[in-house]
Coordinates of C-alpha atoms and ligand atoms in Angstrom, one line a residue:
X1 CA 88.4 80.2 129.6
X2 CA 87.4 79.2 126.3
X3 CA 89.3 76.9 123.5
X4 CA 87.6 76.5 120.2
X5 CA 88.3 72.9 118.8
X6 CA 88.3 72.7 115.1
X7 CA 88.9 68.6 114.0
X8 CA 89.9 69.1 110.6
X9 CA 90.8 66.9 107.6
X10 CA 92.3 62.9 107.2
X11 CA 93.6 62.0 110.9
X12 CA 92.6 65.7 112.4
X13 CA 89.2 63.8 113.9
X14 CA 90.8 61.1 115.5
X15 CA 93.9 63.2 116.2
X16 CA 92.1 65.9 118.2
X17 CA 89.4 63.5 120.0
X18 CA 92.5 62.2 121.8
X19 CA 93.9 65.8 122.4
X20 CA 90.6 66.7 123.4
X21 CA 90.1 63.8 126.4
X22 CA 93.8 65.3 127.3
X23 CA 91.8 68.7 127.7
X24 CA 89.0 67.6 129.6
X25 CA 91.5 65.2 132.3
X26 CA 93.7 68.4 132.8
X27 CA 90.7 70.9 133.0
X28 CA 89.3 68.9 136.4
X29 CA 93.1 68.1 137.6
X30 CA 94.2 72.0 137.8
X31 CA 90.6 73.3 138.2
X32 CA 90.9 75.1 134.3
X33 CA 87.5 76.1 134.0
X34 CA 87.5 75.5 130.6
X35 CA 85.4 75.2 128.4
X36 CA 85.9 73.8 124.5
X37 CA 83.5 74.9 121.8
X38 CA 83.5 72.9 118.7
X39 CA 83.4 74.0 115.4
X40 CA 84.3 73.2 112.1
X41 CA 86.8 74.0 109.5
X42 CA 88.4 72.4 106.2
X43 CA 86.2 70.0 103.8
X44 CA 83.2 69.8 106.6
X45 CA 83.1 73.3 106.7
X46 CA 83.1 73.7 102.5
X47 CA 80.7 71.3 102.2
X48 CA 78.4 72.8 104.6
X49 CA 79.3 76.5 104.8
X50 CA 80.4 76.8 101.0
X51 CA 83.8 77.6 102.5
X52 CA 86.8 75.9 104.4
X53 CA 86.7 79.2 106.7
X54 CA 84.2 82.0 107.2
X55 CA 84.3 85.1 108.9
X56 CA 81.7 84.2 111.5
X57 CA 84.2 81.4 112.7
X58 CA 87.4 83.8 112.8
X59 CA 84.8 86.2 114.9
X60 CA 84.2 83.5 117.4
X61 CA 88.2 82.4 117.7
X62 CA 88.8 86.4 118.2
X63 CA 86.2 86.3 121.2
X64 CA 87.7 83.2 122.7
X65 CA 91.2 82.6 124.4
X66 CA 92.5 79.9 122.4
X67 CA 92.3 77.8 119.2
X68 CA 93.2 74.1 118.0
X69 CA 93.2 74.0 114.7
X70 CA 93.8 69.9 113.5
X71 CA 95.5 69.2 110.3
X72 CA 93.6 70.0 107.1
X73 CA 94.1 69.0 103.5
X74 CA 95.5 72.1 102.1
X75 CA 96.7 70.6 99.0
X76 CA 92.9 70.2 98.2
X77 CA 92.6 73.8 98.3
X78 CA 93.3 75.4 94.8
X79 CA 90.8 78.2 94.4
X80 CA 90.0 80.3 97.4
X81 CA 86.9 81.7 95.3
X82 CA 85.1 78.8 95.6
X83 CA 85.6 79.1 99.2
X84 CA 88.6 77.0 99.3
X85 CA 90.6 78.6 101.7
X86 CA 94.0 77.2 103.6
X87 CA 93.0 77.4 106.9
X88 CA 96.0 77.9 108.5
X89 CA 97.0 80.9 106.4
X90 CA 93.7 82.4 107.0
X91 CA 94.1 82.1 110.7
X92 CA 98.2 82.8 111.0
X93 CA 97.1 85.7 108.4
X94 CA 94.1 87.1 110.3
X95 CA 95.5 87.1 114.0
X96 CA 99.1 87.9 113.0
X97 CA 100.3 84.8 114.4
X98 CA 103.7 85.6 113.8
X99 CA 105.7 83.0 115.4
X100 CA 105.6 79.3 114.8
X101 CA 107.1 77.8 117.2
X102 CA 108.4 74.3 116.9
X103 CA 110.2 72.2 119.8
X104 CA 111.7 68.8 119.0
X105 CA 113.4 66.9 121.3
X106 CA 114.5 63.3 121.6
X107 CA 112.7 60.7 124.1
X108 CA 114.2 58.2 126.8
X109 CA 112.4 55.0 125.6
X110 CA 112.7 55.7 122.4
X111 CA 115.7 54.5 119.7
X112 CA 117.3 57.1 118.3
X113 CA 119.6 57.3 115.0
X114 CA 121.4 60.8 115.8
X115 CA 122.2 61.2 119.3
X116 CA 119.8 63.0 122.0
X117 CA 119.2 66.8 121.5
X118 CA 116.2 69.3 122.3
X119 CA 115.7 72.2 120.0
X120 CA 113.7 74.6 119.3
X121 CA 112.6 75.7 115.6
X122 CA 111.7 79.4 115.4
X123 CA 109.7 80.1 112.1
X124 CA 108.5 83.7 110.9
X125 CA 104.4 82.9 110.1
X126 CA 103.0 85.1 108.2
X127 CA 105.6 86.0 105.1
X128 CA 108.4 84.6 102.8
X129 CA 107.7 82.4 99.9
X130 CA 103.8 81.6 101.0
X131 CA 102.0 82.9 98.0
X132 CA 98.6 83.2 100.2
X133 CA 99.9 85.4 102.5
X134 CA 102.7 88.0 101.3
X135 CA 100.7 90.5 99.1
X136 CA 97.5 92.7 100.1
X137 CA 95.3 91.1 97.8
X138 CA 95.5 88.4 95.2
X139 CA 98.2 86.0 95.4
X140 CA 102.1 86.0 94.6
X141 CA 102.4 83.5 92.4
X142 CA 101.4 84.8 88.7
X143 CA 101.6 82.8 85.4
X144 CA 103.0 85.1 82.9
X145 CA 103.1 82.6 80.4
X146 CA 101.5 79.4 79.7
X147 CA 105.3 78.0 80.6
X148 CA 106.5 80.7 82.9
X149 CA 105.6 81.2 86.4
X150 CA 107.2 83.6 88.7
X151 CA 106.9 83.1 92.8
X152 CA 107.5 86.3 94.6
X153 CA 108.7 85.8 98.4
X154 CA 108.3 89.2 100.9
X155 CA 110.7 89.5 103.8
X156 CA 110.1 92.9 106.0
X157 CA 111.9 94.7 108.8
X158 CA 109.1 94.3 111.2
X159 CA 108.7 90.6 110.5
X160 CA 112.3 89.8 111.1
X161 CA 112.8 92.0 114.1
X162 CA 109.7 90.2 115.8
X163 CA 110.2 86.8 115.1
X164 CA 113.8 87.4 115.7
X165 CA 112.8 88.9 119.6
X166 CA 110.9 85.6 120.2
X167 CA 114.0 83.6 119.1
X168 CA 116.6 85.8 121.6
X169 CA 113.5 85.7 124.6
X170 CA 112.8 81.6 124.0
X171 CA 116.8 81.2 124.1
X172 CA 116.7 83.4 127.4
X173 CA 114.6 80.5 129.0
X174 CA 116.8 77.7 127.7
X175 CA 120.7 77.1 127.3
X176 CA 121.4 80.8 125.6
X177 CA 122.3 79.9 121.7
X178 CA 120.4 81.3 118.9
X179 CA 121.3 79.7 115.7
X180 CA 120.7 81.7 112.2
X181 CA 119.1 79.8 109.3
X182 CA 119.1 81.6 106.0
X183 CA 120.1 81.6 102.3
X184 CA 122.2 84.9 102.6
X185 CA 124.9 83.2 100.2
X186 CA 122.0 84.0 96.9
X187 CA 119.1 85.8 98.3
X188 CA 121.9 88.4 99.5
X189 CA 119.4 91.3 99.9
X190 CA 116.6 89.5 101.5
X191 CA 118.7 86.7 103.4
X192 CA 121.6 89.7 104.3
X193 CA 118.9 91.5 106.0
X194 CA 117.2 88.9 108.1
X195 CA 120.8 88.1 109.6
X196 CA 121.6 91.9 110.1
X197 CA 117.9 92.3 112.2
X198 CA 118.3 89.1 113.7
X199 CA 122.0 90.1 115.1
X200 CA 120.7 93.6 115.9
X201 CA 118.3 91.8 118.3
X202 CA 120.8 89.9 119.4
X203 CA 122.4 93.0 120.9
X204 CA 119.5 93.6 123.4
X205 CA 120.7 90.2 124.7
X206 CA 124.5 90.1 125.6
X207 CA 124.4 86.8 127.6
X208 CA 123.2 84.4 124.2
X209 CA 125.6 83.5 121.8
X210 CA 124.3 83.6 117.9
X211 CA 125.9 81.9 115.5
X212 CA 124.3 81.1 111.6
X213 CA 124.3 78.7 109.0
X214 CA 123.2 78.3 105.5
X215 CA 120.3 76.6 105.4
X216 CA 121.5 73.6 102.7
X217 CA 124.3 73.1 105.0
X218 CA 121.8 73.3 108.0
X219 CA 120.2 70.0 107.0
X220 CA 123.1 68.2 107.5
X221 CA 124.8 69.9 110.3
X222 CA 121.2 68.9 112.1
X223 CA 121.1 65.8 111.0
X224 CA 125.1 65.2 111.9
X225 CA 124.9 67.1 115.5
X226 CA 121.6 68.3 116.4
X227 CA 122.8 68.6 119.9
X228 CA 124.7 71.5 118.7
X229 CA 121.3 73.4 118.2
X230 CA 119.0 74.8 121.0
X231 CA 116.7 77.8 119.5
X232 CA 116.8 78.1 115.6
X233 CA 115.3 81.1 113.8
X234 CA 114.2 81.3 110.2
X235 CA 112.3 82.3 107.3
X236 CA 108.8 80.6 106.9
X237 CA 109.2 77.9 104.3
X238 CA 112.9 77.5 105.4
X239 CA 111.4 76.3 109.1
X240 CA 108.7 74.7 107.9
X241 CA 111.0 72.5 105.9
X242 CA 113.6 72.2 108.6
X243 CA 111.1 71.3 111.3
X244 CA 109.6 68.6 109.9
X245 CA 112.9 67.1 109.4
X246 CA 114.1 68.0 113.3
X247 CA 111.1 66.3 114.3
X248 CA 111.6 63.3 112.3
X249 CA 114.8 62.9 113.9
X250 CA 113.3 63.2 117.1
X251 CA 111.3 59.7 116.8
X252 CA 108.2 60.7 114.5
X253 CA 106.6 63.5 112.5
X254 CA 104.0 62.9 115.1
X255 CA 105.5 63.6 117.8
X256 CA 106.6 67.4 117.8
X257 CA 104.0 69.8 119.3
X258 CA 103.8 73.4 117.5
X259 CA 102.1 76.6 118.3
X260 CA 101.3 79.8 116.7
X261 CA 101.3 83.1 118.8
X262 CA 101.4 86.6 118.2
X263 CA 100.6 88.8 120.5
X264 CA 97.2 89.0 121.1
X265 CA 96.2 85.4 119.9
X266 CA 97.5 82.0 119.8
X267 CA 96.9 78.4 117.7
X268 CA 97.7 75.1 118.9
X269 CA 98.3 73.0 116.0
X270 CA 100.0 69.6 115.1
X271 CA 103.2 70.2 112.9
X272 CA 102.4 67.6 110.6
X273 CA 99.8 67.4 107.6
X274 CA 96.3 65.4 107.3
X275 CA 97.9 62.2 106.2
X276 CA 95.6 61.5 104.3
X277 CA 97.6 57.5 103.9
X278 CA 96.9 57.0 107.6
X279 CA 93.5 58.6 108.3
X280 CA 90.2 56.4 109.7
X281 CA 93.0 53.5 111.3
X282 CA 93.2 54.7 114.8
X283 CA 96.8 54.5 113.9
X284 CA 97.8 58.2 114.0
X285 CA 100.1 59.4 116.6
X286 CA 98.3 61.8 118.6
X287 CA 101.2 63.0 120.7
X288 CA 102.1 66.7 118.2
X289 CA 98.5 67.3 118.5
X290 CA 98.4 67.0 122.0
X291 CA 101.9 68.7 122.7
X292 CA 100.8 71.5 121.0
X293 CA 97.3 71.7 123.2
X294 CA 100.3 72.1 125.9
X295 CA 101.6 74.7 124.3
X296 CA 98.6 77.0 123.8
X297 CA 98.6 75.9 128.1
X298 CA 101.1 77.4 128.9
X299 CA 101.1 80.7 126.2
X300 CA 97.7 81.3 128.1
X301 CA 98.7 80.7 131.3
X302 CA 102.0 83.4 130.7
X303 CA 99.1 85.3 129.4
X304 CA 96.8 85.3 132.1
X305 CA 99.7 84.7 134.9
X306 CA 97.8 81.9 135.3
X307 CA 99.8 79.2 137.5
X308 CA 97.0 76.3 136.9
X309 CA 97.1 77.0 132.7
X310 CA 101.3 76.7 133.5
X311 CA 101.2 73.7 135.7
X312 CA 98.9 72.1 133.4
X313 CA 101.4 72.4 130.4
X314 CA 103.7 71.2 132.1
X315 CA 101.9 68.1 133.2
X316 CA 101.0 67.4 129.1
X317 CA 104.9 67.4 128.8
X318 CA 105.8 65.2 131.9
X319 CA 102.7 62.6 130.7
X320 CA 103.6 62.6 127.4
X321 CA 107.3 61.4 128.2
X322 CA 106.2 59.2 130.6
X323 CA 104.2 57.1 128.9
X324 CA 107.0 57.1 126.0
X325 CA 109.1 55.4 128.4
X326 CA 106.3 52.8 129.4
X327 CA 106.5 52.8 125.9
X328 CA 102.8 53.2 125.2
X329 CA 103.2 54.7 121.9
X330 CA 101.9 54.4 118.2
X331 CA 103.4 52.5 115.5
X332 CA 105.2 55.4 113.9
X333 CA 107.5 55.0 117.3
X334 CA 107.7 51.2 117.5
X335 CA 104.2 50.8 119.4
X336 CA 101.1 48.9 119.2
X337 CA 98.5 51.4 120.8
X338 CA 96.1 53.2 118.9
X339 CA 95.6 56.8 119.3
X340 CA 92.8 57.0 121.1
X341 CA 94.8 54.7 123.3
X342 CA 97.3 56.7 123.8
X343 CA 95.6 59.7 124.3
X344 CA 93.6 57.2 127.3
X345 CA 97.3 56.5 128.7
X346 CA 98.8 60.1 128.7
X347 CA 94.9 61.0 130.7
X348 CA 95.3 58.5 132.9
X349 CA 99.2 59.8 134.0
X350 CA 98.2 63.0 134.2
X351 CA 95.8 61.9 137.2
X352 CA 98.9 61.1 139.4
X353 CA 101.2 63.9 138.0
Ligands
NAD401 P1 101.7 64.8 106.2 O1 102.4 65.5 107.3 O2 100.2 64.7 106.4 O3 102.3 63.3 106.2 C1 103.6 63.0 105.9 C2 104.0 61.6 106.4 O4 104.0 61.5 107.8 C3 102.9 60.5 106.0 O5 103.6 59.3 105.8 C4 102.0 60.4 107.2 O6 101.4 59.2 107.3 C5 103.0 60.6 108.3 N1 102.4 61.3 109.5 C6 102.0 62.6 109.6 N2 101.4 62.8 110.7 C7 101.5 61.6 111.4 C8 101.0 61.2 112.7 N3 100.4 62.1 113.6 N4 101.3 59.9 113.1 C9 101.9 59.1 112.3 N5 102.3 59.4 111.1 C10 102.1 60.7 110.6 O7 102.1 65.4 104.8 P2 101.5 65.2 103.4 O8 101.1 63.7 103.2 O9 102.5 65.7 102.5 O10 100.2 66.1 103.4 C11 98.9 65.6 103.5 C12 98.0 66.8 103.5 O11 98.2 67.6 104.7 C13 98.2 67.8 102.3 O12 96.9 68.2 101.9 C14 99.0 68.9 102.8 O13 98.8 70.1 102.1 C15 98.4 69.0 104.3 N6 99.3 69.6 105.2 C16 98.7 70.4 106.2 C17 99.4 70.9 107.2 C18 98.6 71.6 108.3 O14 97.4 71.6 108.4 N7 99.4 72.3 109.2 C19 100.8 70.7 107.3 C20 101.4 69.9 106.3 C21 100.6 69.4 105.3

């Protein structure tokens, strides 16, 4: 079973050398057989390669069963014809990774300012108002004047109704609410029909109840009772948005795993950016990346029917909260380990898990 490792940008490095000594302690602890191939992306890759991405790369991700992508500098990345390609697009574009997938959940051990709650933010990945990924060719962002820009934002049947499937299926598993985020109130059309698709869906699944909110509102019915919320679908820069925030309130932006799946291929990757303010200080919180290593577990262990790959994802889980309540955390939580440390402490549970 292979995994190709790709660093990335600012605190991606240090991020994913912790993530990948979480690898390597559950590999021999559920007898994995895997094996991790690494390779690089972002601003090695463009200095080297002439590109952030190349083809050869996406070639070898197609052949293997798994990717980790770190966090890379996208706002670097203006002009993809001098190779400067956002990595995550390309790969979310190129293997129809449809559904981001974003849990955030409160910690025992660690304060928290609203109350405990575990949620789960359902994002659509590969439309909406992303300019590098909603038209054929070119991008949809076009300057028709020196002083006028217009930002076009694609919404389609087929990307609603399967993003919206994965919502109803996650909240199958869970406590059996699916909550609606849109912006139906203006973008009546667009917004109108995601809810319509996404309720349609929701017929296939009597036992869930759906409810839906406006996504201004959403920000502070979250922030005000995110208990309320278990599986929350949504546009793609509506989640992207909202998760952040959910996982902020759950201790840390560098806490919340995330993983990209469609249905042939699937991306571990941290939610957060490169932070670029934090990189090269051991200081980063390695905990999203490794959560999100979890993830791409377990996706390949439903996959493969694989009870090791599920037991093992579990076990990133269980160590991860563990050692939260040892409190053996970064400084983002109110710790004093380093990340490398902590990725050392959540290893060293997962021997006795
Ligand atoms: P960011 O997510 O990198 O950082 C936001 C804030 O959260 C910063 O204060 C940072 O120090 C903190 N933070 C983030 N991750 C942390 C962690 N693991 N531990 C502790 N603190 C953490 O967002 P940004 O600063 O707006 O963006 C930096 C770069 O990352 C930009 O180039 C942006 O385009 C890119 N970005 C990439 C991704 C991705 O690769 N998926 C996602 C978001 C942003």
């Amino acid at each position: 079973m292979k995994i190709i490792v790709l660093p990335g940008d600012g605190i991606g490095p240090e991020t994913m050398a912790a993530t990948v000594e979480v690898l390597q302690t559950v590999n021999k602890r559920f007898d994995l057989a895997l094996e991790l191939d690494h390779d690089i992306a972002g601003h090695e890759s463009l200095k080297k390669h002439g590109s952030t991405v190349t083809d050869i790369l996406l070639e070898k991700v197609r052949n293997a069963d798994g990717l980790m992508l770190g966090p890379m500098s996208t706002y670097d990345f203006k002009d993809e014809s001098k190779g400067e390609i956002n990595p995550s697009k390309f790969f979310r574009k190129s293997l129809d990774l449809y559904a981001n997938i974003r849990p955030a959940k409160t910690y025992s051990g660690l304060p928290n300012k609203v109350g405990a709650f575990d949620l789960i933010v359902v994002r659509e990945n590969t439309e909406g108002f992303y300019a590098d990924r909603n038209i054929e060719s070119g991008a949809s962002e076009m300057l028709i004047t020196p002083d006028v820009v217009i930002s076009l934002r694609r919404i389609t049947r087929l990307c609603c109704e399967r993003i919206a499937r994965t919502a109803f299926e996650l909240a199958q598993t869970r406590r059996k609410k699916v909550t609606i985020v849109h912006k139906a109130n203006v973008l009546k059309i667009a917004d109108g029909m995601f809810i319509d698709i996404c309720k349609a869906v929701g017929n296939d699944y009597p036992g869930i109840q759906i409810d839906d909110f406006i996504v201004d509102a959403m920000m502070a019915h979250v922030v005000r009772a995110p208990d309320k919320f278990d599986v929350i679908v949504t546009t793609n820069m509506f989640g992207d948005i909202l998760s952040d925030l959910t996982s902020e309130l759950s201790g840390s932006l560098g806490l919340a795993g995330s993983l990209n799946a469609g249905t042939q291929y699937a991306m571990g990757q941290a939610a957060h950016g490169s932070a670029p303010d934090i990189a090269g200080r051991d200081i980063a919180n390695p905990m999203s990346l490794i959560l999100s290593a979890g993830m791409l577990l377990g996706w390949c262990g439903q996959q493969k029917k694989s009870s090791a790959l599920l037991q093992a994802s579990k076990a990133i889980e269980r160590a991860s909260e563990r050692i939260v309540k040892d409190g053996q955390v970064t400084r983002d939580v109110g710790g004093n380990l380093g990340t490398q440390a902590v990725g050392k402490a959540i290893a060293k549970c997962l021997q006795t898990i």
